[in-house]
PDB file of C-alpha atoms and ligand atoms in Angstrom:
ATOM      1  CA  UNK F   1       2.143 -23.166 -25.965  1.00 77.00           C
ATOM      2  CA  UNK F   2       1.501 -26.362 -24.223  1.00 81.00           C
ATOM      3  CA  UNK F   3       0.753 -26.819 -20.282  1.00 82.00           C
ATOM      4  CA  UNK F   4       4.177 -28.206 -19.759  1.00 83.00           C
ATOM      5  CA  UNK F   5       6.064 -25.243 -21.904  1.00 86.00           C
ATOM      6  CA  UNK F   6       3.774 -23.048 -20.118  1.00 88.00           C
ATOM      7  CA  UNK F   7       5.065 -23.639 -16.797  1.00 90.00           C
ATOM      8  CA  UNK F   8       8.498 -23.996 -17.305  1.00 93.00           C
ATOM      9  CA  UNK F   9       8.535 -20.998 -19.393  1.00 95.00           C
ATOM     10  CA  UNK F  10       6.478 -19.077 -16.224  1.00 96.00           C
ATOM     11  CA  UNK F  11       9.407 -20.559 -13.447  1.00 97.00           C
ATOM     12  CA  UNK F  12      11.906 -19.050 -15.642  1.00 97.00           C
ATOM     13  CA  UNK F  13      10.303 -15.307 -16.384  1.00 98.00           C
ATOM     14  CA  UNK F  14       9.198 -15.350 -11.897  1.00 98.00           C
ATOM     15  CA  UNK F  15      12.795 -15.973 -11.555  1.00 98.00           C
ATOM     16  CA  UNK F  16      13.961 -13.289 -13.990  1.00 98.00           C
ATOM     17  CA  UNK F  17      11.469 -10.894 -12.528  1.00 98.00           C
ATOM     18  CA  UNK F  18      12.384 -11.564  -9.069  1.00 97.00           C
ATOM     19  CA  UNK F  19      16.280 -10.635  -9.739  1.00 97.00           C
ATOM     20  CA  UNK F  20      15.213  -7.519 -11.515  1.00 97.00           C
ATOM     21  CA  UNK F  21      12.687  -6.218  -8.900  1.00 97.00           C
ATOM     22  CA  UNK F  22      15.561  -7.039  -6.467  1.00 96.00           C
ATOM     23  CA  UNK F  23      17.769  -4.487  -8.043  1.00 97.00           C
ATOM     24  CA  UNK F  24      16.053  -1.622  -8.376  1.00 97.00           C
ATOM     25  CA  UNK F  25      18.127   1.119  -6.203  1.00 97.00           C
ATOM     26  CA  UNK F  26      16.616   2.068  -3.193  1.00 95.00           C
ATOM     27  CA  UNK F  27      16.147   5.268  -4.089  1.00 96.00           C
ATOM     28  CA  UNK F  28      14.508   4.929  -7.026  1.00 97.00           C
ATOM     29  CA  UNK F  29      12.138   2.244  -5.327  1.00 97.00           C
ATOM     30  CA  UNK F  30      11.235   5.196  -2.599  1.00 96.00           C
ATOM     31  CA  UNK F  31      10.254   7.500  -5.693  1.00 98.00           C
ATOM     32  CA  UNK F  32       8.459   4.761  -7.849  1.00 98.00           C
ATOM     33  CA  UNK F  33       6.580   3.670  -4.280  1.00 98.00           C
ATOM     34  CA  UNK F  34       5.361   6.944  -3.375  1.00 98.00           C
ATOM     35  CA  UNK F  35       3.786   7.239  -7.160  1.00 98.00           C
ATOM     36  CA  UNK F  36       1.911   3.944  -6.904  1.00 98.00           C
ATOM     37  CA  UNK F  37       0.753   5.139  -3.093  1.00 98.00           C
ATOM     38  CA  UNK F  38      -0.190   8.233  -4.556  1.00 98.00           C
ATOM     39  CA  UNK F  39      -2.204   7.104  -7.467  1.00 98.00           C
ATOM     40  CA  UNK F  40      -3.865   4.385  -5.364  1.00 98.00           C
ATOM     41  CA  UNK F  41      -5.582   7.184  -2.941  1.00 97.00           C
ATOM     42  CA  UNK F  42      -6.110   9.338  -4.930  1.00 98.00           C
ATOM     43  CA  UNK F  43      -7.741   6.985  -8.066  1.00 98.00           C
ATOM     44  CA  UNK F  44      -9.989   5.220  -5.707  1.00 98.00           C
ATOM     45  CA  UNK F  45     -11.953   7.504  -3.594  1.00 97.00           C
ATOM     46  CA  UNK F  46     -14.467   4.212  -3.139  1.00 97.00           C
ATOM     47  CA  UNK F  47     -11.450   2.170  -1.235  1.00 98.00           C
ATOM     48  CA  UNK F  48     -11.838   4.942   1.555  1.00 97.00           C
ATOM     49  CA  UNK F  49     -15.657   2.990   2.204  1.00 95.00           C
ATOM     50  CA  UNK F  50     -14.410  -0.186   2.029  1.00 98.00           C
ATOM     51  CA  UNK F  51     -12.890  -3.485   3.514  1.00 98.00           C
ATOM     52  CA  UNK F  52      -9.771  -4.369   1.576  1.00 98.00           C
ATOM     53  CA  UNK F  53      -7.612  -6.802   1.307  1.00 98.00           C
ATOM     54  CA  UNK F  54      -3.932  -5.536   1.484  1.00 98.00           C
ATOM     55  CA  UNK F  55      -0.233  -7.968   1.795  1.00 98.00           C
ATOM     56  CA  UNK F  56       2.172  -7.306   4.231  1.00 98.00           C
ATOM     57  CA  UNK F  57       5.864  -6.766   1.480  1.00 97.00           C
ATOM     58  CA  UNK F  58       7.721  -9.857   0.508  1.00 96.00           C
ATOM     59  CA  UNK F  59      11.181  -9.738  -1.196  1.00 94.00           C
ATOM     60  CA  UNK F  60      10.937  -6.208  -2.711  1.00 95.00           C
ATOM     61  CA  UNK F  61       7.480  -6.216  -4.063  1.00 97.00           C
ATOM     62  CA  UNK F  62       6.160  -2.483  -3.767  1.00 98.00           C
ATOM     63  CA  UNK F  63       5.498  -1.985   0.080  1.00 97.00           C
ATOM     64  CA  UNK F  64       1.635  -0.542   0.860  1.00 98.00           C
ATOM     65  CA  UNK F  65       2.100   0.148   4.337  1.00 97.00           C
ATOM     66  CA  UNK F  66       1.569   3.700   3.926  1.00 98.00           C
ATOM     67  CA  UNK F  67      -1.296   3.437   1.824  1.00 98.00           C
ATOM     68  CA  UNK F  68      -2.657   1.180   3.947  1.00 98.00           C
ATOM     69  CA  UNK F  69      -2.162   3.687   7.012  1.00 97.00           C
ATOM     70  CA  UNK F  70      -3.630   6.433   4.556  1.00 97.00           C
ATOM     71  CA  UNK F  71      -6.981   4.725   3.692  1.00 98.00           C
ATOM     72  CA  UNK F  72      -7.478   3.202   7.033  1.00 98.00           C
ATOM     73  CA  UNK F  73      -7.403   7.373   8.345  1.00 97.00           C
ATOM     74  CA  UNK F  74      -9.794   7.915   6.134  1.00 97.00           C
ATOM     75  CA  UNK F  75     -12.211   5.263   7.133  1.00 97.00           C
ATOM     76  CA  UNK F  76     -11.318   1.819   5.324  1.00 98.00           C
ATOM     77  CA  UNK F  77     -11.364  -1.285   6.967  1.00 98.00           C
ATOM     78  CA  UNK F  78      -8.302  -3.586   6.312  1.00 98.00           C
ATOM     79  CA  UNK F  79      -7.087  -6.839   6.065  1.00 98.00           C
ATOM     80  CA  UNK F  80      -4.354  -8.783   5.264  1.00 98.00           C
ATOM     81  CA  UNK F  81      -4.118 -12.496   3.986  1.00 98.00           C
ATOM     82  CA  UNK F  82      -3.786 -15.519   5.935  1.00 98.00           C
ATOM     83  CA  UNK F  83      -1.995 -18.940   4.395  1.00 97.00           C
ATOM     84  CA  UNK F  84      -4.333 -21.501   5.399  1.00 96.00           C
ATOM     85  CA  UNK F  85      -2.803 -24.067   3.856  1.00 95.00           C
ATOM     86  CA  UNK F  86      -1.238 -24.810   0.159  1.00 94.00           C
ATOM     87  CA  UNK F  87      -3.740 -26.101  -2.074  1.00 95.00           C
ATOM     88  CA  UNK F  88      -6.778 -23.806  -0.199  1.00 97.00           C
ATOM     89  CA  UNK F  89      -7.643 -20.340  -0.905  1.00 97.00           C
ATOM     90  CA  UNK F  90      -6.659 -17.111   1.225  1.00 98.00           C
ATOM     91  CA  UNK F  91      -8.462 -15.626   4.059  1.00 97.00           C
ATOM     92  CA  UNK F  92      -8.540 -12.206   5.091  1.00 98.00           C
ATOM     93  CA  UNK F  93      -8.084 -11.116   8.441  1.00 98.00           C
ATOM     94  CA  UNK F  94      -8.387  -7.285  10.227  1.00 98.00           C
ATOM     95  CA  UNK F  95      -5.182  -5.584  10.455  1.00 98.00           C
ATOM     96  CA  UNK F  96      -4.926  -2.053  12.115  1.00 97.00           C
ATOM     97  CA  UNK F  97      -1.393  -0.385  12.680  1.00 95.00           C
ATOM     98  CA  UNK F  98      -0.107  -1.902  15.753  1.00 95.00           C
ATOM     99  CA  UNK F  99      -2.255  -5.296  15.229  1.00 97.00           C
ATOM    100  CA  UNK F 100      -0.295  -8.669  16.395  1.00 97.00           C
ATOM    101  CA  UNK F 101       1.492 -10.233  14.105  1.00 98.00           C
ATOM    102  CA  UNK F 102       3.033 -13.671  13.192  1.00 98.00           C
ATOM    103  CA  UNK F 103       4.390 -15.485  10.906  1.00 97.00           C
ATOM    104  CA  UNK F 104       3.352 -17.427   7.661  1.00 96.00           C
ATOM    105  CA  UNK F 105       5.029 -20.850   5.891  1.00 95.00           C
ATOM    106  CA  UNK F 106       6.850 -18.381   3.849  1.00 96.00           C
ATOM    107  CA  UNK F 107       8.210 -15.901   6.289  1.00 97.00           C
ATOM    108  CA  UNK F 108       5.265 -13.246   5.378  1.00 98.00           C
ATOM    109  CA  UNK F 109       3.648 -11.465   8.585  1.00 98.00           C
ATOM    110  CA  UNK F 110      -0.198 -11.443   9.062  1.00 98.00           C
ATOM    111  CA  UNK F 111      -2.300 -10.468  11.677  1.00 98.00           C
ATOM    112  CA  UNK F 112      -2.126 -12.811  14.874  1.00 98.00           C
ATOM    113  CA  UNK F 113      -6.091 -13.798  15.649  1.00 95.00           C
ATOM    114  CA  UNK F 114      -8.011 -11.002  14.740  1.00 98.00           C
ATOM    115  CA  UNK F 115     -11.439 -11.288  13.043  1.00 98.00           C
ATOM    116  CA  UNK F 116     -12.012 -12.457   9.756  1.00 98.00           C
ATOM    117  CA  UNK F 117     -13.327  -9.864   7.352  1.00 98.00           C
ATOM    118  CA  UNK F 118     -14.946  -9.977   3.974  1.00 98.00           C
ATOM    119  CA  UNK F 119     -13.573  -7.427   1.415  1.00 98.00           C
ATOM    120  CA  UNK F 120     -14.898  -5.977  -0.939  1.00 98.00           C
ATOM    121  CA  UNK F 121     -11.502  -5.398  -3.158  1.00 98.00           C
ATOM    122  CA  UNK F 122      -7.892  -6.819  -3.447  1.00 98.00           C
ATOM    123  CA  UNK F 123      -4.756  -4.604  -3.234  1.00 98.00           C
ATOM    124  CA  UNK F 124      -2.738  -7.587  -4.929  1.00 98.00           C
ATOM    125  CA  UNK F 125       0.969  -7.646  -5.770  1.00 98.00           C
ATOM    126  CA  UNK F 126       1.915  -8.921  -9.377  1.00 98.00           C
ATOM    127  CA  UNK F 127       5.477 -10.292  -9.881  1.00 98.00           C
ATOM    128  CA  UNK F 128       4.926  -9.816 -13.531  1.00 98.00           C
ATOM    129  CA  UNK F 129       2.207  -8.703 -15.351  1.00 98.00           C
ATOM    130  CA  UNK F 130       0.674  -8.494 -19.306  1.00 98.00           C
ATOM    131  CA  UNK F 131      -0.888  -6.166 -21.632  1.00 98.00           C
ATOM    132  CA  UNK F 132      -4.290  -8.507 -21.045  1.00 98.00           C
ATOM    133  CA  UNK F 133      -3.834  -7.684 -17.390  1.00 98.00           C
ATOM    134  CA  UNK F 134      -2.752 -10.919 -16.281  1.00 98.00           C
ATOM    135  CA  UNK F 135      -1.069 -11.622 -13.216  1.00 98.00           C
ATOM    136  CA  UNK F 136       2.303 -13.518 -12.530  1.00 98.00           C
ATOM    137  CA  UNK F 137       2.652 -14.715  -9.285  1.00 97.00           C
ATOM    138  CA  UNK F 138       4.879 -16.377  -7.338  1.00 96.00           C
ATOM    139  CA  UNK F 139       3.426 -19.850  -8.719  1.00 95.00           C
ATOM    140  CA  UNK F 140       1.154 -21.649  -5.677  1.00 95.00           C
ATOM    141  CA  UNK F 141      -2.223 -20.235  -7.516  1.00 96.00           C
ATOM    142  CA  UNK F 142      -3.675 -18.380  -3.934  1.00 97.00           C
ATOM    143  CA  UNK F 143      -5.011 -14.796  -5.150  1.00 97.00           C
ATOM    144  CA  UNK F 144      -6.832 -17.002  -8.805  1.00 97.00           C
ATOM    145  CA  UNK F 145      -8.331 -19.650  -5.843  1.00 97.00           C
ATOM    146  CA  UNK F 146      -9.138 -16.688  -3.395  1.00 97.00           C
ATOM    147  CA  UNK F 147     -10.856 -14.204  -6.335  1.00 97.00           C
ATOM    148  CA  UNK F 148     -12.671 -17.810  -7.683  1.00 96.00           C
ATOM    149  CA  UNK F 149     -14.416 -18.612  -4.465  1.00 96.00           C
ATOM    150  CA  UNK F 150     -15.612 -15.010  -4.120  1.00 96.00           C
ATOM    151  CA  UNK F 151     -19.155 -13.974  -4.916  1.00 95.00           C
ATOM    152  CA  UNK F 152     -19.629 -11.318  -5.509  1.00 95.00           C
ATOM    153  CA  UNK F 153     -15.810 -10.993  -6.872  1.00 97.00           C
ATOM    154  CA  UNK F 154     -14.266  -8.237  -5.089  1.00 98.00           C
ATOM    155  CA  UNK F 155     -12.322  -5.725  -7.284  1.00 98.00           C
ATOM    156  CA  UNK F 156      -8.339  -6.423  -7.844  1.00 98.00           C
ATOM    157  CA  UNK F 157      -5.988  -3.625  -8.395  1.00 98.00           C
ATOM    158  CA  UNK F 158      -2.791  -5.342  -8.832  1.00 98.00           C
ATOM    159  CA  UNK F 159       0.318  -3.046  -7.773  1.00 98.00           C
ATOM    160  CA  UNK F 160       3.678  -3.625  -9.774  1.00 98.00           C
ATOM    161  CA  UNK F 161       6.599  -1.904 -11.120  1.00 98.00           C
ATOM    162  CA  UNK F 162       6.370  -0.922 -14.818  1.00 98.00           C
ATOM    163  CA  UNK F 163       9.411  -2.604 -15.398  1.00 98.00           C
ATOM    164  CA  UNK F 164       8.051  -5.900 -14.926  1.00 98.00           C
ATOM    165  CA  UNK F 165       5.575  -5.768 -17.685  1.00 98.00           C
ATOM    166  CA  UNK F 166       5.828  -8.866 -20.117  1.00 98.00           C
ATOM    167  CA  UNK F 167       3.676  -9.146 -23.602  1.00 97.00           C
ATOM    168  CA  UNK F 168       1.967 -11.693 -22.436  1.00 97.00           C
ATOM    169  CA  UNK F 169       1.807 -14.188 -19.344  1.00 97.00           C
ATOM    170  CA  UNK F 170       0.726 -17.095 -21.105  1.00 95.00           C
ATOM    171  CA  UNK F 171      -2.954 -16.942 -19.286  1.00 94.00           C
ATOM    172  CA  UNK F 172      -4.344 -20.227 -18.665  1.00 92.00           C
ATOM    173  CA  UNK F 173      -8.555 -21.089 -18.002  1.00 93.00           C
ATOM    174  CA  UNK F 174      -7.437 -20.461 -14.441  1.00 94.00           C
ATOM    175  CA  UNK F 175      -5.969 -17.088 -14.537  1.00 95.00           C
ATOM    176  CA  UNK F 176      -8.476 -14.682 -13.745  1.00 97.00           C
ATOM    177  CA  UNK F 177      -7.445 -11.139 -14.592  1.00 98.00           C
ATOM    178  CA  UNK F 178      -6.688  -7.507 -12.360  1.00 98.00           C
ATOM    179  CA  UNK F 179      -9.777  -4.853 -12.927  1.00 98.00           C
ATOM    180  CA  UNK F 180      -6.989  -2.261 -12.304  1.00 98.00           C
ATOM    181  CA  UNK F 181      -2.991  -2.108 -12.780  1.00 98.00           C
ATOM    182  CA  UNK F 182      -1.660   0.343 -10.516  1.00 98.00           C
ATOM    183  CA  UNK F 183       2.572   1.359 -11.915  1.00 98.00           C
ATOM    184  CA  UNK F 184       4.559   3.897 -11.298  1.00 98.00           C
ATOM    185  CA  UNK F 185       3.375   5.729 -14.442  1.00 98.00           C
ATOM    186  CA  UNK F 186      -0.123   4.922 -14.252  1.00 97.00           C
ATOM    187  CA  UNK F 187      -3.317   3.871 -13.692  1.00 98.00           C
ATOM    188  CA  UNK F 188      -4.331   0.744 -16.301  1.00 98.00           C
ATOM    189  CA  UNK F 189      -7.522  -0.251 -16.848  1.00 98.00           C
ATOM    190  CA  UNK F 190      -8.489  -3.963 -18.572  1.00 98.00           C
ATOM    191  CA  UNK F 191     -10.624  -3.647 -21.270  1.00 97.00           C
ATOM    192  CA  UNK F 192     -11.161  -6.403 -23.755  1.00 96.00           C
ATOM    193  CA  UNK F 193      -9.035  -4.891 -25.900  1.00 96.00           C
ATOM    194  CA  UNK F 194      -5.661  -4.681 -23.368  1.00 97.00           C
ATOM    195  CA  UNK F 195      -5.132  -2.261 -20.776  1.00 98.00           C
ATOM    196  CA  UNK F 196      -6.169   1.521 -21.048  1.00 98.00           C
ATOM    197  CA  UNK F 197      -4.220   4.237 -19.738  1.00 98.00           C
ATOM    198  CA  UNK F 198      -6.598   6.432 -17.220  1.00 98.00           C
ATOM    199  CA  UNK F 199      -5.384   9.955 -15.338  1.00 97.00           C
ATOM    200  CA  UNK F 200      -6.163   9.746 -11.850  1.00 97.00           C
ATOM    201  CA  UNK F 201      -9.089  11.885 -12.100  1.00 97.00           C
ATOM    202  CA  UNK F 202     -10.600   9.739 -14.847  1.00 97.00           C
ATOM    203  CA  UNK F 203      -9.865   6.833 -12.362  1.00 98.00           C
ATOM    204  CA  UNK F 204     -10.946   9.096  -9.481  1.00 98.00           C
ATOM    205  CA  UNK F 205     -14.687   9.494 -11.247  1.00 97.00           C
ATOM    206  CA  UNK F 206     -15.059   6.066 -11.991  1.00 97.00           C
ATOM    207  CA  UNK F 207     -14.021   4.613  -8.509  1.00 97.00           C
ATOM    208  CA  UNK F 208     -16.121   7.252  -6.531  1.00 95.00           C
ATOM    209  CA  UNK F 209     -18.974   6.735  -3.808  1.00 80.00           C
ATOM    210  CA  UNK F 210     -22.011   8.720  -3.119  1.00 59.00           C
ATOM    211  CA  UNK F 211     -21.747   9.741   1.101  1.00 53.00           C
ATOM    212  CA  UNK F 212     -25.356   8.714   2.357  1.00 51.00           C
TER     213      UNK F 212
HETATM  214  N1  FFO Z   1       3.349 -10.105   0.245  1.00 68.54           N
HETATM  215  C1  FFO Z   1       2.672 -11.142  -0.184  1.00 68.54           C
HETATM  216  N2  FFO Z   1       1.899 -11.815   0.647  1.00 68.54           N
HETATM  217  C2  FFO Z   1       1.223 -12.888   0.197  1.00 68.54           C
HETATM  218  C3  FFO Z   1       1.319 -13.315  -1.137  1.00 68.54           C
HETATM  219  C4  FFO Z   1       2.139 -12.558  -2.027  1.00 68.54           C
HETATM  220  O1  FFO Z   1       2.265 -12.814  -3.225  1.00 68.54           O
HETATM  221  N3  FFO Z   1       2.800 -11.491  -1.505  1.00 68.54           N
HETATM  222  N4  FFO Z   1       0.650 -14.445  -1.542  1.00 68.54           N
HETATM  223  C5  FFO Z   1       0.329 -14.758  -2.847  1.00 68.54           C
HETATM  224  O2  FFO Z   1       0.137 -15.861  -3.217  1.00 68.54           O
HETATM  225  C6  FFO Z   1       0.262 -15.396  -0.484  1.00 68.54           C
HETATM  226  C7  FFO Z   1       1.487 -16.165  -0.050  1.00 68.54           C
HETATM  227  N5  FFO Z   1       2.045 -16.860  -1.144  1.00 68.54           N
HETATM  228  C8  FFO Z   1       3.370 -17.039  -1.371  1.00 68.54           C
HETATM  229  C9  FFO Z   1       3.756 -18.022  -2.230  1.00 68.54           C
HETATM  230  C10 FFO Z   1       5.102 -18.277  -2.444  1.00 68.54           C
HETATM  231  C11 FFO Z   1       6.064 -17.494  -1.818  1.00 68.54           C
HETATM  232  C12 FFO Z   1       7.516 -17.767  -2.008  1.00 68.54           C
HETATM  233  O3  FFO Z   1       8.362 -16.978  -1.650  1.00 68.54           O
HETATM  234  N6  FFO Z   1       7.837 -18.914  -2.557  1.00 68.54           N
HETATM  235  C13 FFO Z   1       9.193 -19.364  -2.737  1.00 68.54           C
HETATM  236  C14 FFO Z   1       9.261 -20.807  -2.318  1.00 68.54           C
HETATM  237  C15 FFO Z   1       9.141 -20.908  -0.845  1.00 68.54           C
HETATM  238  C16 FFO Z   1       8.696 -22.287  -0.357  1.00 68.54           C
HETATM  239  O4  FFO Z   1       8.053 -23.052  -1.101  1.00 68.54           O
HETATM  240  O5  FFO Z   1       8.967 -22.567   0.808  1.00 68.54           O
HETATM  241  C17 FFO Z   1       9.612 -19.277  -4.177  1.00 68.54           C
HETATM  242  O6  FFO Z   1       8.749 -19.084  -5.039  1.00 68.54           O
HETATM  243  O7  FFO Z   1      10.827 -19.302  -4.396  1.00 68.54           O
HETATM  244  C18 FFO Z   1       5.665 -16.478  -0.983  1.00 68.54           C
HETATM  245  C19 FFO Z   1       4.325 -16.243  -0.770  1.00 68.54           C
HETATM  246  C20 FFO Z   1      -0.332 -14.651   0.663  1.00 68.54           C
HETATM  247  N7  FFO Z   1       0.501 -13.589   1.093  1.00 68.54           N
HETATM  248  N1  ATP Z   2      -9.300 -21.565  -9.093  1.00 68.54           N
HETATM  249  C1  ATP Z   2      -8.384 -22.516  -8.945  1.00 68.54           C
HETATM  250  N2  ATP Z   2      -8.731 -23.729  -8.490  1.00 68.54           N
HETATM  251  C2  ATP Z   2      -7.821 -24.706  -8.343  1.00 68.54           C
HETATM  252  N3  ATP Z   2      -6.510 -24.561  -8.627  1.00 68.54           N
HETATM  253  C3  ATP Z   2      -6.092 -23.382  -9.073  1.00 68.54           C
HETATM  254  C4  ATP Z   2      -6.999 -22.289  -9.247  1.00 68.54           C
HETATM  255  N4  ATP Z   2      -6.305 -21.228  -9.687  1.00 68.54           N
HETATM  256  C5  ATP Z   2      -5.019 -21.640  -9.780  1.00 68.54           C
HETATM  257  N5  ATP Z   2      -4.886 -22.922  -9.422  1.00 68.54           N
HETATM  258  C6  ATP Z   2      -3.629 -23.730  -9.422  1.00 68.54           C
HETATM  259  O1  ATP Z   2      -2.555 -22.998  -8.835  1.00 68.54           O
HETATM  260  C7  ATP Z   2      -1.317 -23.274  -9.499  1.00 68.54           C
HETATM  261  C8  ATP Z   2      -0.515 -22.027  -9.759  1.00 68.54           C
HETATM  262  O2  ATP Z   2      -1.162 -21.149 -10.643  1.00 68.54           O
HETATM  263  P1  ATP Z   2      -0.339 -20.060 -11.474  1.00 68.54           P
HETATM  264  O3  ATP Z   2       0.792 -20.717 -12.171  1.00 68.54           O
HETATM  265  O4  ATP Z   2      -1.305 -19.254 -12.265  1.00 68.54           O
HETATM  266  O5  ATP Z   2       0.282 -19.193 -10.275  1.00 68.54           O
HETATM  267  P2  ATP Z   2       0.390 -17.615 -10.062  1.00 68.54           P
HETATM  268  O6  ATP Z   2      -0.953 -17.002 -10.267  1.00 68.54           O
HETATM  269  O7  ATP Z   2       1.531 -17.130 -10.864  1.00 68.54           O
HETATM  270  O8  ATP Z   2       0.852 -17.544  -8.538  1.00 68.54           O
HETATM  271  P3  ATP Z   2       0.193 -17.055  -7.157  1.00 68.54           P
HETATM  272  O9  ATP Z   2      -1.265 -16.791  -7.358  1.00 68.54           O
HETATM  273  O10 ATP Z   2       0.511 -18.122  -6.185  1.00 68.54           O
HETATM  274  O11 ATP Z   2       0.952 -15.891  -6.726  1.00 68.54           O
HETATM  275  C9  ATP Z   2      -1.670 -24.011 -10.774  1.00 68.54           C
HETATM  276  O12 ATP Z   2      -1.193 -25.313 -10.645  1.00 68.54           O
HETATM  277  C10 ATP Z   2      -3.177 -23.970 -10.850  1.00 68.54           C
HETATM  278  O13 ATP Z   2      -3.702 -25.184 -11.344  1.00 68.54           O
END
């Protein structure tokens, strides 16, 4: 597929995928959310040691409030992105329950002036997503420019519902892909060969941290 076919083919699928994520019933998004919160502390003992980068929810994408509340009880450090302009990459500033907030370009909340933080992974939300464990997004490129200025490159769990899985996204050279898929029905691991289905206790052993 050419560059051109590419992205016109892409604005068409984030457009699909946004209707569909924005009819899911509310009660089934409470039950699929509380899976993905679920398998997210209880995969990744290491995010309880951590700084991570969280989002505050946009139009219906899952909502990680509580599992941000959750890991930040049990000793993580979080942070949330800030927009600093289009074109430049994100930066992550501390967030605590309670923290000031404003307002982005796009109407998404971030922390008002707190310190900036360096993470150490990526809670990132996918608006589609492939069996490569590629990420749609909504199309301005921040999370591939944020994880490409990185070093050392911080782990990404993207967080999606199942139901917006696609064959394939069409990856281009600057797609970079999620270490982790986090669904409703489970935890997916990339591997060069697609993603790999892992229990949470598989996920649990190979995300843990030795306490010094
Ligand atoms: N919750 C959340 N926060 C996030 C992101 C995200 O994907 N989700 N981002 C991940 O990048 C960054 C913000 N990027 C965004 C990019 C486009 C749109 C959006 O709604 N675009 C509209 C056009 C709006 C406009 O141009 O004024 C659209 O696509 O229709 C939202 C956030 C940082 N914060
Ligand atoms: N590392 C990078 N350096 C410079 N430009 C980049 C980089 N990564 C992505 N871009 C640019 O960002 C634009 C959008 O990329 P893409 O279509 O992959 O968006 P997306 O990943 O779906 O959306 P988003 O990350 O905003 O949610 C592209 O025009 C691309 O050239």
């Amino acid at each position: 597929m050419s560059n051109v076919t590419s992205q016109h083919w892409k604005q068409q699928q984030r457009t699909h995928l946004r209707e569909l994520r924005l009819q899911i019933p509310a009660a089934q998004r409470v039950l699929w959310s509380d899976a993905i919160t679920a398998a997210l502390t209880q995969g990744f003992p290491i995010l309880e040691n951590q700084r991570i980068g969280f989002y505050w929810p946009h139009q219906g994408e899952y909502d990680p409030v509580p599992a941000m509340t959750d890991l930040r009880a049990r000793g993580a450090t979080l942070a949330l992105p800030e927009v600093i302009g289009k074109g430049e990459p994100l930066r992550f500033i501390e967030w605590w329950p309670g923290a000031p907030m404003k307002k982005d370009i796009y109407g998404i909340s971030f922390p008002d002036n707190t310190r900036e933080i360096t993470v150490d992974s990526i809670i990132i939300p996918l608006l589609g997503f492939d069996e490569q464990g590629y990420r749609l997004g909504y199309g301005s490129g921040y999370f591939d420019r944020t994880l490409a200025t990185m070093n050392p490159r911080p782990l990404a769990i993207g967080v999606v519902f199942e139901m917006l899985r696609l064959p394939t996204i069409h990856p281009q050279q600057h797609d970079i892909p999620m270490d982790y898929i986090v669904t409703e029905q489970s935890i997916l691991c990339r591997t060069d060969a697609g993603l790999m289905p892992l229990t949470v206790s598989d996920c649990a052993a190979r995300n843990s941290f030795v306490r010094d």
